[in-house]
Tab-separated table of C-alpha atoms (C1' of nucleotides) in Angstrom:
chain	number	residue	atom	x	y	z
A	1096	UNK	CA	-58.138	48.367	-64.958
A	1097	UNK	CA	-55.585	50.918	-64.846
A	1098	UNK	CA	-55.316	52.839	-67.482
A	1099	UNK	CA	-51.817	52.234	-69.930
A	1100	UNK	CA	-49.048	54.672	-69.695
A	1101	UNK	CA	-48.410	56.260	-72.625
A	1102	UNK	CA	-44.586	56.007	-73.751
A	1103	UNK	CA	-43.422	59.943	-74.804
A	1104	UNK	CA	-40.692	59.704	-77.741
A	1105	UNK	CA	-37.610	61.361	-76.905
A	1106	UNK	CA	-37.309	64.536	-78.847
A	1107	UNK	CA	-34.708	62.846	-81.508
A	1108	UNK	CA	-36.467	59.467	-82.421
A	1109	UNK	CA	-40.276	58.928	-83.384
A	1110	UNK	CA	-40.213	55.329	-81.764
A	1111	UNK	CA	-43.811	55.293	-81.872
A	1112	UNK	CA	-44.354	55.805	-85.665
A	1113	UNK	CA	-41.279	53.089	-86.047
A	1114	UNK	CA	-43.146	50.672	-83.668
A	1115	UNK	CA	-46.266	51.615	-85.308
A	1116	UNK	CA	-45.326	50.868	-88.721
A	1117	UNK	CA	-43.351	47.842	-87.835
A	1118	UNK	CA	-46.600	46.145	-86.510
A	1119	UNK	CA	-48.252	46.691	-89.161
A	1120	UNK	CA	-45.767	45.695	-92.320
A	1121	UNK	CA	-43.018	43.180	-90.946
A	1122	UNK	CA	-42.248	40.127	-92.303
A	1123	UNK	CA	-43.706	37.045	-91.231
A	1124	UNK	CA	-41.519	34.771	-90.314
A	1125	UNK	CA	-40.976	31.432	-88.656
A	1126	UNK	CA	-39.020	32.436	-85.603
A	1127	UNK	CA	-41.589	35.129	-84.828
A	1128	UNK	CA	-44.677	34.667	-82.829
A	1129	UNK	CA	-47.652	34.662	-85.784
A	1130	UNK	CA	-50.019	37.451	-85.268
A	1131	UNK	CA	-49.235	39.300	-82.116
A	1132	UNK	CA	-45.838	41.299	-80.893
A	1133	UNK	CA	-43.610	39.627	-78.592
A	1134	UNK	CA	-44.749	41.294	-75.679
A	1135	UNK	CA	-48.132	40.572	-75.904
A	1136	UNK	CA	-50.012	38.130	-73.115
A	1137	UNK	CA	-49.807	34.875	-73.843
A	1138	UNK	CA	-47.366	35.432	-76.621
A	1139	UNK	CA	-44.414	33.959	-75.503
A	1140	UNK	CA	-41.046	34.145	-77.659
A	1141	UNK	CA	-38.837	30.727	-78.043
A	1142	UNK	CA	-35.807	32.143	-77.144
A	1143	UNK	CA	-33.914	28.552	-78.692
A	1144	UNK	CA	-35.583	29.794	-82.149
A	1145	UNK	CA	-34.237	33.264	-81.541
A	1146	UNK	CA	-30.477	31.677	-81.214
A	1147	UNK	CA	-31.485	29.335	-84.453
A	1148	UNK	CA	-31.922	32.520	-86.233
A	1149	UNK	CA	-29.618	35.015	-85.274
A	1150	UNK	CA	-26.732	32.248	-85.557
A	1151	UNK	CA	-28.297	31.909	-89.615
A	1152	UNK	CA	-28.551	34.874	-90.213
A	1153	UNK	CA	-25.414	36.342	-89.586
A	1154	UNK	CA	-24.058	38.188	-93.246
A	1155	UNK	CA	-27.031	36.596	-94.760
A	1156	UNK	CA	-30.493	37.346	-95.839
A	1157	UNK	CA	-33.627	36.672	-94.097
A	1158	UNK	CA	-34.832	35.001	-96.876
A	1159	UNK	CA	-32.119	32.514	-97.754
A	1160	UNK	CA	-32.069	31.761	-93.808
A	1161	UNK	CA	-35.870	30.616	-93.796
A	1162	UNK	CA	-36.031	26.989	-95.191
A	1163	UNK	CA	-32.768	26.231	-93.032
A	1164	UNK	CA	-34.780	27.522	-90.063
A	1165	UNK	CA	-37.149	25.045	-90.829
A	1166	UNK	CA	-35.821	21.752	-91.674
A	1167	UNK	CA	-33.340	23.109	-88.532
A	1168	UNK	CA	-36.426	23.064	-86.297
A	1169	UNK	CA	-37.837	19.892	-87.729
A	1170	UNK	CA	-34.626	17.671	-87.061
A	1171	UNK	CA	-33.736	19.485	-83.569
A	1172	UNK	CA	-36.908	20.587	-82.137
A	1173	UNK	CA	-35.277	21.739	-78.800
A	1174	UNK	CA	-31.439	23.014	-77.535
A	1175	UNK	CA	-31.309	19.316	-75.715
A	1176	UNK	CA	-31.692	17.902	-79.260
A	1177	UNK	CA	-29.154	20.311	-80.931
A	1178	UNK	CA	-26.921	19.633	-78.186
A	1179	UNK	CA	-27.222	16.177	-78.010
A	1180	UNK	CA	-26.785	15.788	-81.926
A	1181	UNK	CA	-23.647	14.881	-84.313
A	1182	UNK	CA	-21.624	17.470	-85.489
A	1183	UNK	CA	-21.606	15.783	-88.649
A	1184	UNK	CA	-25.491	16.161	-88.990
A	1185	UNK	CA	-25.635	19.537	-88.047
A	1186	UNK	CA	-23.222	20.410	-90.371
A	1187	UNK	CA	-25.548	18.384	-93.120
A	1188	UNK	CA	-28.580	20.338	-92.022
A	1189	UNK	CA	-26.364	23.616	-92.665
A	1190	UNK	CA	-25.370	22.714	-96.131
A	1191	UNK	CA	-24.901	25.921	-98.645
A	1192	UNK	CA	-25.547	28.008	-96.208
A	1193	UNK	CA	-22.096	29.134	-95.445
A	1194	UNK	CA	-19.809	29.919	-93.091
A	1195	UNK	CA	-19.967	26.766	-91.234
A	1196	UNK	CA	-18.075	27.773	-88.734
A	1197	UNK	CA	-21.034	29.349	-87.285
A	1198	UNK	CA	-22.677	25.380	-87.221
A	1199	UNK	CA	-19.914	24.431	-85.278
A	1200	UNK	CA	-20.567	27.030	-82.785
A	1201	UNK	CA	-24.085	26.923	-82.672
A	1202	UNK	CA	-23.522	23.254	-81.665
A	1203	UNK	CA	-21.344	23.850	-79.019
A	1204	UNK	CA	-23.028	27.036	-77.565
A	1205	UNK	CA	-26.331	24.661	-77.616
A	1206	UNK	CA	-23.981	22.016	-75.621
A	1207	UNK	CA	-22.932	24.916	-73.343
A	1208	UNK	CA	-26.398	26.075	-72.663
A	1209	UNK	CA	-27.689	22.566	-71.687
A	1210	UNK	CA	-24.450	21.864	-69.411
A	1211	UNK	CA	-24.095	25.442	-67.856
A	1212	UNK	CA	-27.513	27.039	-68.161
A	1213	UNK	CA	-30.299	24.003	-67.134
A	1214	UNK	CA	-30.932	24.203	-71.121
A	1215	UNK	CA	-32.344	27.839	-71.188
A	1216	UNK	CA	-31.251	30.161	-73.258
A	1217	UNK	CA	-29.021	32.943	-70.867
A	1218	UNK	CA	-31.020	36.434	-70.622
A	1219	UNK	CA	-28.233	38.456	-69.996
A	1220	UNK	CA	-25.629	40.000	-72.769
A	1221	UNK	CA	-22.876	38.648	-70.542
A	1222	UNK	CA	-24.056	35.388	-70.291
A	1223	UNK	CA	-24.659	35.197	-73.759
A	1224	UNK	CA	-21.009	36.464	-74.900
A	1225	UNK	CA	-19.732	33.610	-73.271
A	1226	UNK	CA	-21.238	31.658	-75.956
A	1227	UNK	CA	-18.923	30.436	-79.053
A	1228	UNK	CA	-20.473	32.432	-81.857
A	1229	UNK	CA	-22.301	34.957	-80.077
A	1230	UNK	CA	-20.803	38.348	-80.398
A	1231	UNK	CA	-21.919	41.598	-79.963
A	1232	UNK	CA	-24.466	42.032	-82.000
A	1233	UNK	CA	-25.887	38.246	-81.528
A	1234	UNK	CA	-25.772	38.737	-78.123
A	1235	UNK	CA	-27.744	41.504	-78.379
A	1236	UNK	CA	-30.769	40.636	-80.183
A	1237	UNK	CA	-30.923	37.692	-78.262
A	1238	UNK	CA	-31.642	39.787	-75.384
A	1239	UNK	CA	-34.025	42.207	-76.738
A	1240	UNK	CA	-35.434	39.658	-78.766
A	1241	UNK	CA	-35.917	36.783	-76.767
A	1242	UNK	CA	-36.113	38.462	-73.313
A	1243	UNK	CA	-36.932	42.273	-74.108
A	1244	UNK	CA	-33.991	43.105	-72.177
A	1245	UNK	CA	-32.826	47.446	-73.540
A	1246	UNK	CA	-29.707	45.302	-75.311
A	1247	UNK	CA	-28.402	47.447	-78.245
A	1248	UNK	CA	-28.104	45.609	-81.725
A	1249	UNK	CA	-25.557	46.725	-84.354
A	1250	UNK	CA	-25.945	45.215	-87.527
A	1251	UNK	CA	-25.441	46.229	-91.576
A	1252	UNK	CA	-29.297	47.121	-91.713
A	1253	UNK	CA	-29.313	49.238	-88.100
A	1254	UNK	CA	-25.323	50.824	-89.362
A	1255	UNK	CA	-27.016	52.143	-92.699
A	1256	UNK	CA	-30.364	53.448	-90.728
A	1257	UNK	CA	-28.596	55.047	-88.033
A	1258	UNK	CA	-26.015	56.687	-90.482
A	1259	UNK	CA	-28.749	58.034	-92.846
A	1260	UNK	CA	-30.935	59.401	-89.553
A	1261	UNK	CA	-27.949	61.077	-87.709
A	1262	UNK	CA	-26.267	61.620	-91.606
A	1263	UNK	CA	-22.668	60.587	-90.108
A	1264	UNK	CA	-20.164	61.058	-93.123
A	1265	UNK	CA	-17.233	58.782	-91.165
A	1266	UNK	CA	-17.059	55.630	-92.572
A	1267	UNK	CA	-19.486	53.310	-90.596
A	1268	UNK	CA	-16.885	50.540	-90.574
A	1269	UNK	CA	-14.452	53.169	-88.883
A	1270	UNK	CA	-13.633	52.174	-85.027
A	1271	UNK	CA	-14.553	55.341	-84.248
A	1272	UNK	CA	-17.756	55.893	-86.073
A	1273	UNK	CA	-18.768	52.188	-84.961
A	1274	UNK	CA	-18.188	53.451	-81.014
A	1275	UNK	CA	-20.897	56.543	-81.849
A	1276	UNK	CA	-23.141	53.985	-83.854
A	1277	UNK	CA	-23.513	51.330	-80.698
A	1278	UNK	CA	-23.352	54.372	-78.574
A	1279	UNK	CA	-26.427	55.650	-80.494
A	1280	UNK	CA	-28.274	52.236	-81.007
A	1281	UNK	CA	-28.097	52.006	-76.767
A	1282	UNK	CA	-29.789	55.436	-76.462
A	1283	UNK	CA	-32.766	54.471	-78.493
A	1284	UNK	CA	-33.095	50.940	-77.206
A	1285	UNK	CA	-33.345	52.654	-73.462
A	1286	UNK	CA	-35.664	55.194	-74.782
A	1287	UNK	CA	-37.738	52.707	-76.197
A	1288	UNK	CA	-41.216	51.677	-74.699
A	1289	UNK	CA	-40.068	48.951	-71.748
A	1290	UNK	CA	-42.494	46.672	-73.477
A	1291	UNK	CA	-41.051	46.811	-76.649
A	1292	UNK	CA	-37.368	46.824	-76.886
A	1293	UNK	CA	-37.504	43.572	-78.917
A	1294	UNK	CA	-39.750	44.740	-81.145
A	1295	UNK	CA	-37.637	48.460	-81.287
A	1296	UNK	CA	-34.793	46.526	-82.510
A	1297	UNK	CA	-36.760	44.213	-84.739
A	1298	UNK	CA	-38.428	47.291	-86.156
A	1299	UNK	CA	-34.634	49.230	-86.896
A	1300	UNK	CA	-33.447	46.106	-88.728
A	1301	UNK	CA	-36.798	45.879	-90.618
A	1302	UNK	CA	-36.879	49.476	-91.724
A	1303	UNK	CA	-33.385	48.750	-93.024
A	1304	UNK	CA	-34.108	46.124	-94.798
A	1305	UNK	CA	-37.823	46.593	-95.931
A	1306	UNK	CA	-37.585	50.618	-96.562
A	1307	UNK	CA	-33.826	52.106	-95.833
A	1308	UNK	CA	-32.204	49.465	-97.855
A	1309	UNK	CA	-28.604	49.382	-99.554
A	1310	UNK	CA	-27.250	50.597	-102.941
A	1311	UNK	CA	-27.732	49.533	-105.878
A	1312	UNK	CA	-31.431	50.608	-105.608
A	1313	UNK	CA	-32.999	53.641	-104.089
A	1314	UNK	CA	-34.229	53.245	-100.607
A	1315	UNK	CA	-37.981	54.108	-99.877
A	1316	UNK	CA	-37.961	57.191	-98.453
A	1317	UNK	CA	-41.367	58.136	-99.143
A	1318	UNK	CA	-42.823	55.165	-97.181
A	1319	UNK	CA	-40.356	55.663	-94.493
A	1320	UNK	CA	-42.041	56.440	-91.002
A	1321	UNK	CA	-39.359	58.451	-89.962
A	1322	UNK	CA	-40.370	60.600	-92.483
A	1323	UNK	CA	-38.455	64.132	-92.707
A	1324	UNK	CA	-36.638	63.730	-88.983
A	1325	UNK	CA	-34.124	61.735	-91.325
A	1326	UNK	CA	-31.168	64.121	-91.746
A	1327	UNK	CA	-29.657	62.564	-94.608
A	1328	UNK	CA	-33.514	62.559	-96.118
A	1329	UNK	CA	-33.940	66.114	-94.965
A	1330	UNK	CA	-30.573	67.266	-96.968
A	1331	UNK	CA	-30.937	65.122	-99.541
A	1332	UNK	CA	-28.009	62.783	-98.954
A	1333	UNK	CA	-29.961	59.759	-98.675
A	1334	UNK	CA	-28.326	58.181	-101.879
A	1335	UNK	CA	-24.769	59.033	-100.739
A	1336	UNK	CA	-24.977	57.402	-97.074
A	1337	UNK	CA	-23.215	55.398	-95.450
A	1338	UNK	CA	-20.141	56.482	-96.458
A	1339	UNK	CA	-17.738	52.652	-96.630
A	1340	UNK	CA	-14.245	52.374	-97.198
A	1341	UNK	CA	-12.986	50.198	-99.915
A	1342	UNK	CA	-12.588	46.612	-99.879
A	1343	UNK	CA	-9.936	44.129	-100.980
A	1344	UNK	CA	-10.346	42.084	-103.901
A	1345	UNK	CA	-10.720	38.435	-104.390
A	1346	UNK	CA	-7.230	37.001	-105.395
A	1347	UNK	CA	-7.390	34.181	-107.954
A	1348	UNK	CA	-6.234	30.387	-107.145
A	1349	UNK	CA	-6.550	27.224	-108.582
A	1350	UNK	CA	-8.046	23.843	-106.794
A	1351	UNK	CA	-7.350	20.723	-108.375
A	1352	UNK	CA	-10.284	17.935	-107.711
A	1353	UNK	CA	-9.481	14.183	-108.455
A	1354	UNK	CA	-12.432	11.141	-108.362
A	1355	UNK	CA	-11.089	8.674	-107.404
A	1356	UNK	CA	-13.444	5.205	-108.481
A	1357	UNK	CA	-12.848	2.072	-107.122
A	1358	UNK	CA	-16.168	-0.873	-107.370
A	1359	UNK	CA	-18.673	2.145	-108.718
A	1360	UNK	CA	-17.263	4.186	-105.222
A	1361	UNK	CA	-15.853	7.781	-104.907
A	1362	UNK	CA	-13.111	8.445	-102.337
A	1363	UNK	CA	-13.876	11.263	-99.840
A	1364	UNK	CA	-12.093	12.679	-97.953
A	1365	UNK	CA	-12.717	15.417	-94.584
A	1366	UNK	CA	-10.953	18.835	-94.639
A	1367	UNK	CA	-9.063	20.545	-91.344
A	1368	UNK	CA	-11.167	22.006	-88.650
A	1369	UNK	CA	-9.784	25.260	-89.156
A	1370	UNK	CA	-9.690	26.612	-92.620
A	1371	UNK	CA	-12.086	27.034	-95.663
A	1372	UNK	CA	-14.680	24.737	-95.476
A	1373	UNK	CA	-14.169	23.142	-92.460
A	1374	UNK	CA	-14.620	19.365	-91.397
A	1375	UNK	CA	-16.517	19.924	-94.473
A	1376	UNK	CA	-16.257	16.599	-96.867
A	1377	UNK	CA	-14.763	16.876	-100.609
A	1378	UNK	CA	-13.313	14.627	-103.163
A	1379	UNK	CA	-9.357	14.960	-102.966
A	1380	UNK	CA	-8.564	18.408	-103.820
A	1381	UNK	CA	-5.707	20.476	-103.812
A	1382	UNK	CA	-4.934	24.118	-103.725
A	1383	UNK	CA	-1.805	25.175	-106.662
A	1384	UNK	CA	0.348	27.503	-105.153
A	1385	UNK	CA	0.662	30.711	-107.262
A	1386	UNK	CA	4.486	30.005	-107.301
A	1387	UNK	CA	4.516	26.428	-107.977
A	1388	UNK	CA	2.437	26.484	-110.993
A	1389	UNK	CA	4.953	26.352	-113.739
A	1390	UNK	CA	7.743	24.648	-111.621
A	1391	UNK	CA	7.832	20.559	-112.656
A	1392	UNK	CA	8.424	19.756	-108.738
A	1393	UNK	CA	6.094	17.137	-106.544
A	1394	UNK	CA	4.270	18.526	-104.087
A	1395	UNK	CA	6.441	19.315	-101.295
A	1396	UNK	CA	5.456	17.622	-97.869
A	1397	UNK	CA	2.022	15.662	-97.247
A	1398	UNK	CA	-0.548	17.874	-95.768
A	1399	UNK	CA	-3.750	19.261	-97.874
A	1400	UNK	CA	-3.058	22.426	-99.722
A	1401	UNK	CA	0.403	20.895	-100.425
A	1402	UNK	CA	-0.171	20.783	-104.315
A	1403	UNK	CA	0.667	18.285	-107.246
A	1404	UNK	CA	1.310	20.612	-110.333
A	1405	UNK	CA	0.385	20.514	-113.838
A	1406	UNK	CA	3.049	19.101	-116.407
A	1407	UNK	CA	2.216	21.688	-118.781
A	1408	UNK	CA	-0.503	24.426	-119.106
A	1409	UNK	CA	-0.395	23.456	-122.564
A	1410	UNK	CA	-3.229	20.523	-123.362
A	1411	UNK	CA	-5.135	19.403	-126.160
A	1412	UNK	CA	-3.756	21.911	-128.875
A	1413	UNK	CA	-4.123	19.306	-131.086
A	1414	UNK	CA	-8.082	19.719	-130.654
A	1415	UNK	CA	-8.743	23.115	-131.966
A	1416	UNK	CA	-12.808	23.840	-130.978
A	1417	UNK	CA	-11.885	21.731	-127.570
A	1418	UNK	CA	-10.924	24.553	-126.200
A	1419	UNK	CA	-12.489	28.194	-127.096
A	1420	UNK	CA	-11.881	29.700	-124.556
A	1421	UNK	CA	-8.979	28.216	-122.159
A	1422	UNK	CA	-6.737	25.717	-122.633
A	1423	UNK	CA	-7.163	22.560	-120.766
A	1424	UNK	CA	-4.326	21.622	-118.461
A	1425	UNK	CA	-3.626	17.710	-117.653
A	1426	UNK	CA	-2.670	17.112	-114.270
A	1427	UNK	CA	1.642	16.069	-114.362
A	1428	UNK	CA	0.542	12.471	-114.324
A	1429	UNK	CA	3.286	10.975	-112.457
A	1430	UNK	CA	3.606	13.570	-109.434
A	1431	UNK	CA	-0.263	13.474	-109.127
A	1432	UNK	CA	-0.108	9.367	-109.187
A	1433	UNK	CA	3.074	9.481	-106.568
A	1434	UNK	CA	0.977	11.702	-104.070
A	1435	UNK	CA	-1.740	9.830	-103.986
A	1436	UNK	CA	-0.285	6.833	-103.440
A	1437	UNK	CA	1.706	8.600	-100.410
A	1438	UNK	CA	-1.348	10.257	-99.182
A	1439	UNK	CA	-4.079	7.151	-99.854
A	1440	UNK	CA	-1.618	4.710	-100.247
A	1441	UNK	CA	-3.178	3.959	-103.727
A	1442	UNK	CA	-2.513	3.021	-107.037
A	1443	UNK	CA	-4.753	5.108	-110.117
A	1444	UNK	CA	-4.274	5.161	-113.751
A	1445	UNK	CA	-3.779	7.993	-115.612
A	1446	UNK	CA	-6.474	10.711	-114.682
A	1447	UNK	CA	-8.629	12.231	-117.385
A	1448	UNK	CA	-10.024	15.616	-117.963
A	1449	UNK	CA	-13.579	15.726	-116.518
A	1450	UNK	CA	-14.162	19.884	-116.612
A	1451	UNK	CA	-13.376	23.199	-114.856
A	1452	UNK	CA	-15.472	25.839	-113.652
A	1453	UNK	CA	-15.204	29.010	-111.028
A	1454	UNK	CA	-16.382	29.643	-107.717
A	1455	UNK	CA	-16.662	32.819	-106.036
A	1456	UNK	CA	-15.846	33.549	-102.122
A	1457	UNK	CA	-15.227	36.993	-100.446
A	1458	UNK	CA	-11.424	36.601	-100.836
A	1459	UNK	CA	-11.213	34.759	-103.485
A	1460	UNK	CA	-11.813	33.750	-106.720
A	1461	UNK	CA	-11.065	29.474	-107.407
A	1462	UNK	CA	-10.822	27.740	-110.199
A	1463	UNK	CA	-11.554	23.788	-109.911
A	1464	UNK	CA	-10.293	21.679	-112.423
A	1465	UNK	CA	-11.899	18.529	-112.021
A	1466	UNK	CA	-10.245	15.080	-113.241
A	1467	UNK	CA	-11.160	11.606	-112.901
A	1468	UNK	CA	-9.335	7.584	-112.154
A	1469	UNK	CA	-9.616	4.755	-111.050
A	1470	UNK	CA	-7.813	2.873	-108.386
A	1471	UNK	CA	-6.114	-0.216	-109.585
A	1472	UNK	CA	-4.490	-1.294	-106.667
A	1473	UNK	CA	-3.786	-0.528	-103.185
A	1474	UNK	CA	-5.222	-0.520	-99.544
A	1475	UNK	CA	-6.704	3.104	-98.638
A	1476	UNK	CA	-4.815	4.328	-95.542
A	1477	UNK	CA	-7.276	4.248	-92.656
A	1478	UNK	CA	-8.709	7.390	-91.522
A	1479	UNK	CA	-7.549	9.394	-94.417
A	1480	UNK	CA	-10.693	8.698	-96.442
A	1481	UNK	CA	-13.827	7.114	-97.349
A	1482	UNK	CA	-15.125	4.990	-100.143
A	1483	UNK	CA	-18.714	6.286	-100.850
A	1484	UNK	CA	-21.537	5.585	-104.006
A	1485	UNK	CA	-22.085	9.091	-105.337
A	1486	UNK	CA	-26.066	8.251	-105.159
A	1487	UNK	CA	-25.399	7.657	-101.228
A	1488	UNK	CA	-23.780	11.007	-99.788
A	1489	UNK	CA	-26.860	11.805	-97.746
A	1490	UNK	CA	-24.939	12.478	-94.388
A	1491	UNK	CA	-21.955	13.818	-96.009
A	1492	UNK	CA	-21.455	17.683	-96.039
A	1493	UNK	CA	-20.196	18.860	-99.094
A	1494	UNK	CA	-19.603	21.886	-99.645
A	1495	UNK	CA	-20.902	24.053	-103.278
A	1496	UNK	CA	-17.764	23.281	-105.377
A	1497	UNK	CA	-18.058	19.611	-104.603
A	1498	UNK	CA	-21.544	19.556	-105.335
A	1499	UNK	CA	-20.705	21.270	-108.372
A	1500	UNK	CA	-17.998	19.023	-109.378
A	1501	UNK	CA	-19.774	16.356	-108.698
A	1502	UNK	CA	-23.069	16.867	-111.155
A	1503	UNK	CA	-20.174	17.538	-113.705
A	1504	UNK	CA	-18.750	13.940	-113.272
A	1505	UNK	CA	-22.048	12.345	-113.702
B	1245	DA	C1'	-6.545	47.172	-87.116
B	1246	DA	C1'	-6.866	43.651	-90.773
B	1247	DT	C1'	-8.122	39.206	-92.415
B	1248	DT	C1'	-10.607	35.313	-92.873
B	1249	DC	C1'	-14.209	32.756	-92.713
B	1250	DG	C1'	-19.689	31.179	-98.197
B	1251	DG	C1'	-23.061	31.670	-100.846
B	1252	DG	C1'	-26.755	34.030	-102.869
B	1253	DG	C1'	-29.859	38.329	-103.840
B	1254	DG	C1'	-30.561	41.889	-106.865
B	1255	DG	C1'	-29.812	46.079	-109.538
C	889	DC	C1'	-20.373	43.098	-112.830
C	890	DC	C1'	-20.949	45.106	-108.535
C	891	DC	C1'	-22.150	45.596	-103.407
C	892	DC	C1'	-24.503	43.719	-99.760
C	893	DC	C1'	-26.357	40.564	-96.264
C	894	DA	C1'	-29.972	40.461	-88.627
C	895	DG	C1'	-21.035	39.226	-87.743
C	896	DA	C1'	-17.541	36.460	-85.145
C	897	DA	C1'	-13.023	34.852	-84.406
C	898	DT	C1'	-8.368	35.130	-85.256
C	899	DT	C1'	-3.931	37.307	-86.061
DNA sequence: AATTCGGGGGG
DNA sequence: CCCCCAGAATT
């Protein structure tokens, strides 16, 4: 047997100690192969399980992606079953997980890869662009991943590693920085073993999260295997690096939620495909323009987001400890009744008060104000709703707030 | 070049 | 309370 060629690091990157130190403390987890690398014999990578993953775990944590990976697996053991399932089901299965556009896609690139590539998963970073969800990065750790093809990644955890090792000062979310950054990550991929450039790109993304990780928190310098050749480490600017430019803040907006019962039944109804939340299910709700929200008008046209607004912001000032913190606005009772009856074509009495609390996205920050009535009369307009029992929502997916809103009306 | 897509982890 | 997370698509 011939003897194995040893791999010699290029003078600016100890691959070896990364490789060797990412063997030895990453993660186990479910997409992985269990004990070995994934270039090992008779190890063999499920590339289908790669795209599961990557598609999770894009802007969110390993962790949080796991149990989704599972029951994902479970229901849709192969692309053929992912492709051959109901959007509605898939979007189910991806539940509080987020961004669910990315389900969407993943459906559809699953649908693409059974109809355009005999069900296999494409090798190639080209092939795999074409893809709806796959971008750059995705595309690239498919690749390297799945196929060991040299593919550069760039990702938060790789950004923040390479930044600290090469101690670039630009902002890493500058165009220019990020052009030196993917330059950089497709140097070391190339100069990685040509067994390994999976497991190189695996082990970048590890070290970033495991060892080189984010403020708040120090990172772990002193278990890092890259040791002093870290420039930021070396001139003690670990703490300071990468370098980010400012976000935007959340701006604050108002959703109004009305149950709607009618023979113990809720009426749901499914949000745009484009949007927040999308073909995501909710009980009628309505966004309150900023503007609109002390005006006595209806709400003007008929689409979602068009908005009934409050009669008053003034409530329940007769109650004194009812309200210790806000007051409790009443929806204006007759523009709320006249748009529902436009929109469902139904009668409801007078809706109550149920409760209000806040939910938190990147851009913004909603309150939901959640009433409740009943229908007294009227046909529901077809296809603009459905009449469900709140203990039968199983294939309905519902997004956090209407979870949330609906524990508070039980 | 900027914004918009969720929801949770963790100091 | 803050920033961040195995980013992509749209404008």
């Amino acid at each position: 047997m011939p003897a194995k060629k040893e791999h010699l690091d290029p003078p600016d990157f100890p691959h070896s100690r990364l490789l060797r130190w990412y063997r030895q403390h990453r993660r186990k987890l479910p997409w992985r192969p269990r004990k070995k690398t994934n270039t090992d014999p008779g190890v063999v990578v499920n590339p289908y399980h790669v795209l599961l993953s990557e598609a999770m775990a894009q802007q969110t944590q390993i962790a949080t992606v796991v149990p989704y990976f599972e029951r994902f697996v479970a229901a849709f053991p192969t692309v053929h079953d992912l492709a051959a399932a109901d959007e509605q089901q898939v979007l189910k299965l991806w539940q509080g997980l987020g961004y669910y556009r990315r389900a969407r896609h993943l459906h559809a690139a699953a649908q693409t890869i059974v109809e355009q590539h005999d069900g296999k998963v494409p090798c190639t970073v080209d092939d795999l662009l074409n893809l709806p969800g796959v971008g750059r990065y995705t595309a690239g750790a498919i690749a390297s991943i799945a196929h060991n093809q040299p593919a550069p990644i760039l990702d938060g955890n790789v950004a923040r590693v390479l930044a600290r090792f090469d101690r670039i000062e630009t902002p890493v979310n500058d165009p220019l920085t990020l052009k030196q950054l993917w330059a950089r990550s497709e140097q070391l991929v190339q100069s990685a073993p040509k067994a390994s450039r999976g497991d190189f790109n695996q082990a970048l993304m590890e070290l970033g999260a495991l060892i080189c990780t984010p403020p708040p928190g120090s990172p772990k310098c002193l278990y890092c295997p890259l040791g002093n050749d870290c420039r930021a480490f070396a001139d003690g600017r670990v703490e300071q690096l990468p370098v980010k430019t400012p976000k935007k803040k959340p701006t604050a907006v108002t959703h109004l939620v009305v149950a709607i019962e009618k023979n113990g039944k809720l009426l749901f109804e499914q949000r745009p495909p484009k949007g927040l939340w999308s073909n995501m299910w909710q009980l009628p709700t309505w966004e309150l323009p900023p503007e609109a929200r002390d005006s006595d008008s209806p709400p003007a046209g008929r689409g979602r987001g068009r908005v009934p607004k409050p009669k008053t912001y003034r409530a329940h000032s007769d109650k004194p400890e009812a309200s210790s913190t806000l007051p409790q606005p009443l929806p204006a009772g007759g523009a709320l009744k006249a748009h529902l009856r436009e929109r469902f074509g139904l009668n409801v009495a007078a809706p109550g008060f149920v409760d209000v609390f806040k939910h938190q996205t990147t851009h913004r920050t909603i309150t939901f104000r959640v009433y409740r009535t009943s229908a007294k009369a009227g046909r529901l307009k077809p296809r603009t709703g459905q009449w469900r029992r709140p203990d039968e929502l199983h294939d309905l997916p519902l997004a956090k707030p209407q979870l949330t809103a609906l524990t508070l009306l039980k």
